[in-house]
Amino acid sequence: MTDRPLTRNIGPDRTPTDLAAYELNGGYRGLRKAITAMSPADCLEMVKESNLRGRGGAGFPTGLKWSFVPMGEKAGPGHKYLIANADEMEPGTFKDRLLMECDPHQLIEGMIVAAYTIQADVAYIFLRAEYFDAERQLRAAIAACYEKGYLGDNILGTDYRLDMYVHSSAGRYICGEETALINSLEGKRANPRAKPPFPQVSGLWGRPTIVNNVETLCNIHHIIERGADWFQSLGKGEDSGTKLFGVSGRVKNPGCWELPMGTPVREILEVHAGGMEDGYKLRGFLPGGGSTDFLTEAHLDLPMDYDVIGKAGSRMGTGTMIILDDHTCPVGMVKNLVEFFARESCGFCTPCRDGLPWSAQVLDDIESGNGLPEDMATLQKQARFIGAIGNTHCALAPGAMEPLNSAMKYFREDFERHIEGKHCPYREPENRP
Amino acid sequence: MKQANLISALSDRELADIDKEIAHAPYRCAVAIDALKIVQQYRGWVSDESLRALANYLEMSAEELEGIATFYNLIFRKPVGEKVILVCDSVSCWIKDSDKITRQIAEKLGIGLGETTPDGQYTLLPVTCLGACDCAPVLMVGEKLHKNLDGDKIDKLFSAGDSAVVKLGEEP
Ligand SMILES: Cc1cc2nc3c(=O)[nH]c(=O)nc-3n(C[C@H](O)[C@H](O)[C@H](O)COP(=O)(O)O)c2cc1C
Ligand code: SF4
Ligand code: FES
């Protein structure tokens, strides 16, 4: 049986694990070890060695990110902050919800160890508004931790202190972008900030701040307790650890499973998700949420490793795959995605605010049978300008262009059939490819 | 419109909840979003009068607070129905025909997206991926997530005639 640290307390019925049950299963051992037997520098070294990469989408090495936080005197007077990014709103992503609803203490323990490592004294969980169950679980778990001495003054009898708060958000996908999140936590509109300065140096209220994804943080105390080598050995390929992989779309058994990093796409799709629903064939998939490039059948044997999926022309993203089947119109699917990003644009910069609605309009024209042959060139131009990193203030707009660009590459004939036939061929079953 | 005595436009309970947030914030207007949510929790939405009183209490301009309130899609600056129906319109639900479900609900209630029924019972809104894509298509009412929807389920949830939509938003 493979080691599944992240979901070891999560059973099929998804009953939440309370503090007693969590401790019984080895909970808060990692925290005890970190705080009573290791220095913050030791912890940082171990996280670096573990080769843990951020599970929020970009895959940035966690230890490296933390190493930019000024320590000791260099930090100057005032607070340092740790924030869990629990805003989960990437279309097709449903993994952090599971971790928070079913095992809230795992996130909290990971956060305390992370906060200790960077010597933060205040931690926030930035939670999307609609996750009411998660909010209840987390608030109860935090209260239990204060009572037990895992939070507050003199944690486990040491002189380390940490306060932790849940902030329930008020909507908008852009809040998940880490600098927009910081603005939102400050009570402002969630427009992203210019970088540099990076949040590690100047984040929440101008103080050093680390923002990490929920799943990233859930790994930390396991690494501290069981070591960097153990964590590395969990991965099948280049990357370390396990990951929550998910599949949604027309498959027999949509769901989310903790599997070793480097698990082949085919295994996730065929063994865990049970393959395609009867009567449906796979045409393509987005490997990690709505802002990743399509891959196709030719990529099914690739292992889910950051660099492998990157070299194939896409991104691992959140690791939750969305399947395009042969009854679903690729133009319609891309239109749905681009409309989503256009709606969620924060409006700060022109290519995104004005460009995305334009792309959505062209896609709508094509899908509704009003497309012109030159529309393909228009879409390509938009993808080039809006998609270029550096043309926009944050990564929302380039992310929006990833599914569009790759759909034009892999499903070009579908776009052309819409334009030539002046209607969507998927509306009549006999015309499907 | 009646001239509001600004602070007293907020109830004692609202003020107490807002003060709890202010207690761990570096300055008052940092809790703007929490405070808007608190007001909305008690009143269902945020009126001009509440907004002005809140801005005053948080020591910020009403214009700035308005800019914040209108940025966030779950802060309502217009009255909404007793039950706000949030239908996921993101990609995994779309693949599973969420647009048909949405049309079906709209027809049953006789309103479009963004509208409220004339009796003030229901408001229908689209919402971003609810993080339940393995159970697509989904919708949310209050704190309740309704999963794996299809035409029949919608018919049952919205069985017209009787106390329509009683089950909506409640445990089945
Ligand atoms: C538009 C946009 C939305 C994002 N949404 C999320 C989100 O909901 N959750 C998340 O963890 N990261 C999200 N991110 C990534 C964060 O900016 C950040 O990289 C991440 O939280 C860092 O955590 P990690 O290093 O642990 O992966 C988003 C990024 C962008 C550009
Ligand atoms: S790219 Fe879009 S979301 Fe990002 S800052 Fe510009 S307008 Fe805002
Ligand atoms: S796309 Fe509807 S819940 Fe994720």
XYZ file of C-alpha atoms and ligand atoms in Angstrom:
648
model
C 0.000 0.000 0.000
C 1.448 3.339 -0.978
C 1.917 6.010 1.637
C -0.849 8.635 1.465
C -0.018 11.227 4.098
C -2.477 13.895 2.940
C -5.597 11.742 2.994
C -4.746 9.279 5.746
C -7.509 10.712 7.932
C -10.039 10.965 5.117
C -12.333 7.992 4.735
C -14.851 7.234 2.001
C -17.681 8.777 4.056
C -15.656 11.972 4.475
C -16.417 12.409 8.184
C -14.357 15.316 9.523
C -11.493 14.365 11.842
C -11.562 16.112 15.217
C -8.575 16.940 17.387
C -8.673 13.730 19.438
C -8.847 11.487 16.384
C -6.210 13.557 14.645
C -3.791 13.227 17.551
C -4.502 9.533 17.892
C -3.334 9.062 14.332
C -0.026 10.816 14.965
C -1.241 14.386 14.611
C 0.813 17.317 15.943
C 3.946 15.158 16.163
C 5.534 17.102 13.320
C 4.748 20.350 15.105
C 6.210 19.050 18.382
C 9.381 17.978 16.630
C 9.760 21.261 14.735
C 9.138 23.531 17.677
C 10.918 21.669 20.436
C 13.818 20.037 18.591
C 14.544 22.077 15.472
C 15.478 25.655 14.689
C 13.586 27.591 12.006
C 16.714 27.304 9.843
C 16.700 23.484 10.260
C 13.066 23.378 9.182
C 13.736 25.554 6.148
C 16.641 23.353 5.141
C 14.489 20.242 5.361
C 11.670 21.741 3.291
C 14.218 22.836 0.684
C 15.741 19.360 0.574
C 12.342 17.741 0.230
C 11.942 19.475 -3.125
C 8.301 20.312 -2.350
C 6.804 22.483 -5.092
C 3.770 24.733 -4.647
C 0.432 23.020 -5.288
C -1.398 26.278 -6.094
C -0.687 26.124 -9.807
C 2.750 27.494 -10.567
C 4.837 24.776 -8.901
C 7.327 27.187 -7.358
C 9.738 25.450 -4.921
C 8.358 26.126 -1.445
C 11.670 26.172 0.435
C 13.151 28.641 -2.027
C 10.109 30.906 -1.708
C 10.436 30.920 2.079
C 14.149 31.627 1.937
C 13.449 35.191 0.729
C 11.722 36.097 4.004
C 13.991 38.354 6.067
C 14.827 36.698 9.395
C 15.750 38.052 12.822
C 16.877 41.673 12.989
C 16.706 41.970 9.225
C 12.940 41.704 9.343
C 12.672 44.967 11.266
C 10.014 45.618 13.894
C 6.446 44.360 13.452
C 4.575 41.260 12.411
C 5.371 38.652 9.806
C 2.501 36.823 8.158
C 1.689 33.388 6.807
C -1.404 33.059 4.617
C -3.078 29.886 3.412
C -4.574 30.458 -0.009
C -7.913 28.661 0.335
C -9.666 30.634 -2.363
C -9.992 27.590 -4.662
C -11.928 28.905 -7.664
C -9.940 27.669 -10.646
C -12.566 26.048 -12.900
C -12.376 22.283 -12.572
C -10.511 22.317 -9.246
C -11.904 20.549 -6.190
C -9.053 19.438 -3.951
C -8.521 22.025 -1.195
C -12.193 21.744 -0.231
C -11.672 18.060 0.551
C -8.572 18.714 2.655
C -10.244 21.439 4.722
C -13.654 19.861 5.211
C -12.341 16.447 6.189
C -9.058 17.110 7.989
C -8.854 20.740 9.141
C -6.126 20.027 11.693
C -3.770 18.865 8.976
C -3.853 22.326 7.377
C -3.518 24.015 10.756
C -0.551 21.879 11.813
C 1.146 22.512 8.467
C 0.520 26.221 8.871
C 1.930 26.381 12.393
C 5.121 24.647 11.267
C 5.383 26.881 8.198
C 4.801 29.981 10.317
C 7.437 28.819 12.825
C 9.910 28.299 9.984
C 9.562 31.862 8.711
C 8.946 33.115 12.278
C 5.564 34.585 11.449
C 3.415 35.519 14.428
C 0.084 35.908 12.627
C -1.523 33.462 10.197
C -4.639 33.787 8.066
C -6.692 31.293 6.134
C -8.132 33.166 3.151
C -11.209 31.070 2.435
C -13.632 31.439 -0.441
C -17.063 32.557 0.740
C -18.994 29.514 -0.441
C -17.010 26.986 1.633
C -19.283 27.094 4.688
C -18.498 23.562 5.871
C -14.782 24.206 5.649
C -15.233 27.462 7.561
C -17.059 25.708 10.397
C -14.492 22.928 10.560
C -11.551 25.313 10.539
C -12.989 27.683 13.143
C -13.732 24.788 15.480
C -10.282 23.302 14.930
C -8.557 26.631 15.590
C -10.517 27.060 18.828
C -9.505 23.540 19.897
C -5.853 24.381 19.158
C -5.921 27.493 21.329
C -7.342 25.408 24.147
C -4.719 22.710 23.714
C -1.814 25.159 23.511
C -0.981 24.602 19.841
C -1.866 28.222 19.117
C -1.546 31.425 21.128
C 1.224 32.233 23.587
C 4.034 29.818 24.481
C 3.164 27.078 22.045
C 4.091 23.693 23.577
C 5.869 25.509 26.383
C 8.305 27.331 24.087
C 8.447 31.089 23.659
C 7.014 30.858 20.139
C 3.579 32.446 19.726
C 1.165 32.427 16.803
C -2.344 33.731 16.247
C -4.527 32.286 13.502
C -7.657 33.715 11.859
C -10.076 32.608 9.179
C -11.053 35.285 6.660
C -14.130 34.347 4.704
C -13.992 36.123 1.360
C -16.760 37.742 -0.671
C -16.237 36.214 -4.110
C -14.162 36.982 -7.248
C -11.689 34.495 -8.712
C -8.906 37.084 -8.863
C -8.633 36.955 -5.049
C -6.672 33.730 -5.538
C -3.776 35.632 -7.126
C -1.501 36.118 -4.163
C -1.033 39.894 -4.300
C -4.731 40.462 -5.064
C -5.431 38.219 -2.074
C -3.257 40.412 0.109
C -5.121 43.534 -1.026
C -8.408 41.815 -0.303
C -7.244 40.788 3.154
C -6.401 44.451 3.754
C -10.043 45.238 3.036
C -9.471 46.632 -0.452
C -10.486 45.818 -4.011
C -8.655 42.700 -5.141
C -6.422 44.183 -7.826
C -3.046 42.454 -8.055
C 0.017 44.430 -6.998
C 3.110 45.178 -9.038
C 6.075 42.905 -8.249
C 8.702 43.643 -7.030
C 8.505 44.138 -4.152
C 7.564 40.505 -3.622
C 5.263 39.647 -0.715
C 8.086 37.747 0.991
C 9.631 41.141 1.649
C 6.644 43.478 1.566
C 3.236 41.838 1.649
C 0.315 42.204 4.028
C 0.371 45.721 5.481
C 3.843 46.136 4.036
C 5.307 43.340 6.135
C 7.026 40.087 5.061
C 4.350 37.611 4.009
C 4.212 34.101 2.605
C 1.169 32.932 0.667
C 0.932 29.202 0.040
C -1.763 26.961 -1.307
C -3.696 24.787 1.164
C -2.345 21.538 -0.254
C 1.240 22.821 -0.153
C 0.873 23.647 3.552
C -0.719 20.287 4.342
C 2.597 18.635 3.415
C 4.883 20.628 5.690
C 4.634 18.826 9.025
C 4.763 15.431 7.316
C 8.103 16.445 5.789
C 9.379 17.657 9.160
C 8.234 14.522 10.953
C 9.382 11.946 8.418
C 12.211 13.673 6.590
C 13.123 14.983 3.171
C 14.258 11.584 1.861
C 10.958 9.969 2.761
C 9.094 12.762 0.972
C 11.256 12.484 -2.124
C 10.727 8.732 -2.220
C 6.949 9.199 -2.431
C 7.176 10.521 -5.996
C 7.380 8.085 -8.880
C 9.370 10.354 -11.172
C 11.220 13.645 -10.946
C 8.948 15.351 -8.436
C 8.588 14.636 -4.727
C 5.615 13.726 -2.649
C 2.063 12.821 -3.404
C -0.574 15.057 -4.957
C -4.323 15.253 -5.042
C -5.222 14.491 -8.642
C -8.780 14.899 -9.864
C -10.826 14.165 -12.942
C -14.093 15.773 -14.013
C -16.099 15.562 -17.218
C -17.746 12.560 -18.900
C -15.858 9.820 -17.074
C -17.394 6.890 -15.197
C -16.117 7.857 -11.784
C -15.239 11.540 -11.454
C -13.300 12.234 -8.266
C -10.144 13.253 -6.476
C -7.414 10.880 -5.258
C -4.084 11.204 -3.507
C -1.489 9.564 -5.753
C 2.274 9.675 -6.118
C 3.676 12.577 -8.103
C 4.552 11.267 -11.516
C 1.505 8.989 -11.806
C 0.761 8.613 -15.540
C -2.258 10.462 -16.884
C -3.641 7.205 -18.270
C -3.638 5.565 -14.844
C -5.488 8.497 -13.292
C -8.024 8.531 -16.089
C -8.559 4.826 -16.629
C -7.941 3.205 -13.254
C -9.107 5.882 -10.836
C -11.699 7.727 -12.909
C -12.860 4.451 -14.446
C -12.374 5.558 -18.061
C -14.826 7.421 -20.252
C -18.588 7.087 -19.796
C -20.110 4.541 -22.176
C -20.606 6.059 -25.598
C -18.069 8.843 -25.084
C -14.525 9.051 -26.408
C -11.697 11.206 -25.136
C -10.638 14.054 -27.401
C -8.468 16.075 -25.097
C -7.956 17.221 -21.525
C -6.835 20.214 -19.517
C -4.315 18.689 -17.073
C -4.701 21.113 -14.189
C -7.712 23.400 -14.253
C -9.222 25.920 -16.636
C -6.091 27.951 -17.299
C -3.905 25.130 -18.624
C -3.316 24.143 -22.265
C -5.147 21.201 -23.800
C -3.297 17.947 -24.203
C -4.582 14.969 -26.217
C -4.591 11.203 -26.415
C -0.951 11.343 -27.538
C -0.057 12.569 -24.025
C -1.869 9.919 -21.986
C 1.290 8.075 -21.043
C 3.050 11.120 -19.640
C 3.685 11.133 -15.901
C 2.097 14.004 -13.985
C 5.354 15.795 -13.153
C 5.693 19.574 -13.395
C 8.461 19.651 -15.969
C 7.164 16.757 -18.068
C 3.734 18.347 -18.489
C 5.494 21.680 -19.092
C 7.612 20.222 -21.893
C 4.506 18.727 -23.479
C 3.221 22.289 -23.865
C 0.884 22.579 -20.915
C 1.068 22.980 -17.161
C 0.393 20.719 -14.222
C -1.611 23.606 -12.708
C -3.767 22.348 -9.870
C -3.549 18.704 -10.993
C -7.301 18.417 -11.462
C -7.989 17.372 -15.056
C -10.991 18.377 -17.131
C -11.891 15.952 -19.900
C -13.134 17.005 -23.340
C -15.206 14.214 -24.890
C -16.311 13.677 -28.484
C -19.883 14.888 -27.872
C -18.760 18.222 -26.451
C -17.931 21.103 -28.747
C -14.332 22.268 -28.275
C -15.259 25.769 -29.462
C -18.085 25.886 -26.924
C -15.779 24.665 -24.167
C -13.167 27.301 -24.910
C -15.878 29.933 -25.148
C -17.118 28.938 -21.685
C -13.582 29.298 -20.320
C -12.801 32.616 -22.005
C -16.150 34.044 -20.902
C -15.294 32.995 -17.365
C -11.934 34.773 -17.442
C -13.470 37.852 -19.081
C -16.038 38.048 -16.288
C -13.427 37.522 -13.584
C -10.930 40.082 -14.933
C -10.242 42.628 -12.211
C -10.312 45.353 -14.874
C -6.935 46.844 -14.019
C -5.136 46.431 -17.351
C -6.390 46.917 -20.885
C -5.368 43.688 -22.677
C -7.302 41.685 -20.108
C -10.235 44.002 -19.435
C -10.924 44.746 -23.119
C -9.143 41.877 -24.867
C -10.862 38.953 -23.120
C -14.417 40.151 -23.882
C -13.302 40.609 -27.490
C -12.014 37.009 -27.652
C -15.241 35.811 -26.047
C -17.231 37.722 -28.672
C -15.295 36.194 -31.581
C -15.740 32.726 -30.084
C -19.441 33.364 -29.640
C -19.712 34.435 -33.279
C -17.990 31.248 -34.428
C -20.003 29.003 -32.153
C -23.323 30.532 -33.148
C -22.590 30.199 -36.866
C -21.710 33.826 -37.530
C -17.945 33.323 -37.759
C -15.851 34.601 -40.668
C -12.735 32.942 -42.081
C -10.581 35.842 -40.829
C -11.751 35.229 -37.242
C -9.091 32.559 -36.837
C -6.362 35.100 -37.507
C -8.030 37.498 -35.065
C -8.091 34.857 -32.325
C -4.483 33.999 -33.018
C -3.478 37.633 -32.744
C -5.393 38.001 -29.481
C -3.784 34.886 -28.069
C -0.362 36.246 -28.982
C -0.866 39.690 -27.444
C -2.996 38.826 -24.425
C -1.121 35.599 -23.780
C 2.372 37.077 -23.665
C 3.712 37.200 -20.112
C 4.552 40.812 -19.367
C 1.775 42.382 -21.443
C -0.598 42.152 -18.502
C -0.345 43.027 -14.838
C -0.954 39.451 -13.637
C -1.229 35.883 -14.920
C -5.029 35.780 -15.267
C -5.076 36.905 -18.894
C -2.209 34.705 -20.134
C -3.902 31.801 -18.323
C -7.120 32.512 -20.190
C -5.294 32.210 -23.512
C -3.790 28.786 -22.751
C -6.897 26.696 -23.512
C -7.720 28.922 -26.518
C -4.288 28.713 -28.073
C -4.004 24.964 -27.665
C -7.578 24.363 -28.859
C -6.726 26.203 -32.076
C -3.743 23.903 -32.419
C -5.441 20.576 -31.711
C -9.038 21.220 -32.769
C -8.534 23.636 -35.656
C -10.804 21.657 -37.968
C -13.640 22.085 -35.457
C -13.309 25.873 -35.614
C -13.219 25.697 -39.425
C -16.295 23.475 -39.632
C -18.230 26.013 -37.562
C -17.147 28.841 -39.838
C -17.700 27.003 -43.129
C -20.941 25.307 -42.125
C -22.229 28.452 -40.379
C -23.421 26.503 -37.348
C -22.213 24.299 -34.520
C -21.889 20.730 -35.837
C -22.203 19.332 -32.323
C -25.844 20.333 -32.220
C -26.684 17.375 -34.514
C -25.276 14.098 -33.236
C -24.674 12.608 -36.715
C -22.225 15.383 -37.574
C -19.905 14.765 -34.680
C -16.358 13.752 -35.567
C -35.152 59.247 1.655
C -35.074 59.720 5.397
C -32.031 61.376 6.872
C -30.186 58.672 8.737
C -28.421 59.202 11.974
C -25.335 57.570 10.633
C -24.048 55.231 13.303
C -27.419 54.277 14.649
C -28.262 52.897 11.198
C -26.194 49.910 12.296
C -27.679 47.659 14.955
C -25.933 46.869 18.230
C -25.376 43.313 17.085
C -23.817 44.465 13.851
C -21.578 46.901 15.693
C -20.517 44.225 18.176
C -19.608 41.803 15.358
C -17.704 44.519 13.487
C -15.828 45.525 16.648
C -14.643 41.943 17.034
C -13.020 42.187 13.610
C -11.541 45.606 14.305
C -9.928 44.241 17.469
C -7.338 42.316 15.458
C -6.931 44.694 12.517
C -4.246 47.369 12.272
C -6.772 50.067 11.345
C -10.545 50.330 11.090
C -11.073 50.333 7.324
C -9.047 47.112 7.023
C -12.208 45.228 8.033
C -14.303 46.763 5.237
C -15.133 43.438 3.582
C -15.863 41.622 6.855
C -18.083 44.522 7.898
C -20.021 44.514 4.615
C -20.575 40.771 5.058
C -21.786 41.275 8.616
C -24.341 43.873 7.546
C -25.473 41.642 4.720
C -25.828 38.686 7.051
C -28.349 40.600 9.158
C -30.159 42.433 6.365
C -29.751 40.294 3.261
C -28.128 43.139 1.342
C -26.266 46.425 1.817
C -28.400 49.527 1.320
C -27.067 53.037 0.627
C -27.956 53.949 4.184
C -26.021 51.003 5.660
C -23.113 51.704 3.359
C -22.852 55.331 4.493
C -23.158 54.408 8.145
C -20.543 51.714 7.740
C -18.124 54.019 5.930
C -18.523 56.526 8.714
C -17.924 53.876 11.365
C -14.827 52.586 9.572
C -13.463 56.097 9.034
C -13.379 55.904 5.279
C -15.275 57.632 2.489
C -18.549 56.173 1.295
C -17.172 56.286 -2.259
C -14.227 54.109 -1.361
C -16.420 51.617 0.446
C -18.787 51.589 -2.527
C -15.817 50.748 -4.777
C -15.036 47.793 -2.545
C -18.630 46.637 -2.156
C -19.254 46.588 -5.905
C -16.031 44.729 -6.655
C -17.128 41.558 -4.879
C -19.901 39.516 -6.470
C -21.211 38.179 -3.159
C -21.842 41.603 -1.656
C -25.324 42.602 -2.777
C -26.000 46.292 -3.299
C -29.587 45.615 -4.365
C -32.210 43.658 -2.442
C -32.131 39.935 -3.208
C -34.689 37.180 -2.677
C -35.091 35.163 0.529
C -33.115 32.460 -1.208
C -30.239 33.225 -3.530
C -29.711 30.415 -6.007
C -26.107 30.232 -7.205
C -25.783 28.038 -10.290
C -22.270 27.006 -11.256
C -21.604 27.988 -14.865
C -17.943 26.939 -15.039
C -16.479 24.432 -17.402
C -16.994 21.011 -15.750
C -20.627 21.807 -15.024
C -21.032 23.216 -18.539
C -19.798 19.920 -19.990
C -22.559 18.232 -17.973
C -25.247 20.531 -19.417
C -25.472 23.162 -16.690
C -26.858 25.610 -19.252
C -29.931 23.391 -19.722
C -30.412 23.195 -15.977
C -30.130 26.955 -15.692
C -32.704 27.476 -18.441
C -35.034 25.024 -16.721
C -34.784 26.871 -13.407
C -35.198 30.244 -15.101
C -38.366 29.009 -16.789
C -39.775 27.584 -13.573
C -39.183 30.800 -11.683
C -40.032 33.046 -14.613
C -36.868 35.107 -14.206
C -33.489 35.372 -15.898
C -30.002 35.318 -14.397
C -29.459 38.306 -12.138
C -33.180 38.699 -11.455
C -35.444 38.261 -8.429
C -38.944 36.802 -8.495
C -41.676 39.443 -8.006
C -42.683 37.827 -4.673
C -39.143 38.395 -3.380
C -38.559 34.680 -2.815
C -35.733 33.817 -5.189
C -32.775 35.443 -6.880
C -30.953 33.508 -9.602
C -27.230 34.129 -10.081
C -24.382 32.414 -11.911
C -21.348 31.497 -9.827
C -17.769 30.432 -10.424
C -16.777 26.758 -10.123
C -17.982 25.659 -6.680
C -15.171 23.167 -6.179
C -17.501 20.198 -6.582
C -16.793 19.391 -10.232
C -16.857 15.638 -9.555
C -20.575 16.078 -8.772
C -21.352 18.362 -11.727
C -23.647 20.041 -12.409
C -24.177 21.745 -9.062
C -25.946 24.703 -7.524
C -25.872 26.241 -4.093
C -28.612 27.802 -1.982
C -27.726 29.227 1.404
C -25.168 26.817 2.779
C -26.505 23.803 0.922
C -24.867 22.361 -2.174
C -27.173 20.450 -4.541
C -25.137 17.981 -6.597
C -25.422 15.774 -9.687
C -28.396 17.742 -10.957
C -30.546 16.658 -13.859
C -33.947 17.587 -15.244
C -35.815 15.330 -12.793
C -33.994 16.650 -9.759
C -34.704 20.216 -10.785
C -38.369 19.311 -11.267
C -38.483 17.890 -7.745
C -36.596 20.751 -6.132
C -38.751 23.329 -7.850
C -42.069 21.469 -7.774
C -44.303 24.408 -8.586
C -47.733 24.926 -7.053
C -47.171 23.983 -3.425
C -44.656 25.810 -1.265
C -42.319 25.809 -4.237
C -38.675 25.210 -3.615
C -39.107 24.414 0.074
C -36.442 21.788 -0.152
C -34.078 24.090 -1.905
C -31.225 24.978 0.373
C -32.303 22.544 3.062
C -31.128 19.087 3.897
C -33.097 16.598 1.810
C -5.808 34.551 -11.438
C -5.122 33.668 -10.437
C -5.871 32.938 -9.537
C -5.257 32.102 -8.592
N -6.032 31.397 -7.729
C -5.429 30.610 -6.804
C -6.208 29.879 -5.847
O -7.445 29.939 -5.847
N -5.560 29.105 -4.934
C -4.195 29.032 -4.917
O -3.648 28.348 -4.070
N -3.436 29.703 -5.785
C -4.021 30.497 -6.726
N -3.232 31.207 -7.598
C -1.761 31.129 -7.456
C -1.286 32.108 -6.393
O -1.039 33.368 -6.980
C 0.003 31.666 -5.736
O 0.925 31.405 -6.743
C -0.148 30.447 -4.878
O -1.109 30.619 -3.894
C 1.177 30.142 -4.244
O 1.085 28.978 -3.489
P 2.061 27.749 -3.707
O 3.459 28.298 -3.877
O 1.898 26.976 -2.472
O 1.596 27.048 -4.933
C -3.847 32.020 -8.565
C -3.099 32.751 -9.492
C -3.708 33.566 -10.419
C -2.879 34.344 -11.385
S -4.424 40.584 -16.167
Fe -6.619 40.900 -15.782
S -6.931 40.194 -13.677
Fe -4.710 40.524 -13.952
S -4.357 42.651 -13.312
Fe -4.760 42.745 -15.522
S -6.978 43.120 -15.618
Fe -6.556 42.408 -13.554
S -17.235 23.533 -12.660
Fe -19.075 23.511 -11.498
S -18.343 22.883 -9.551
Fe -16.503 23.039 -10.686
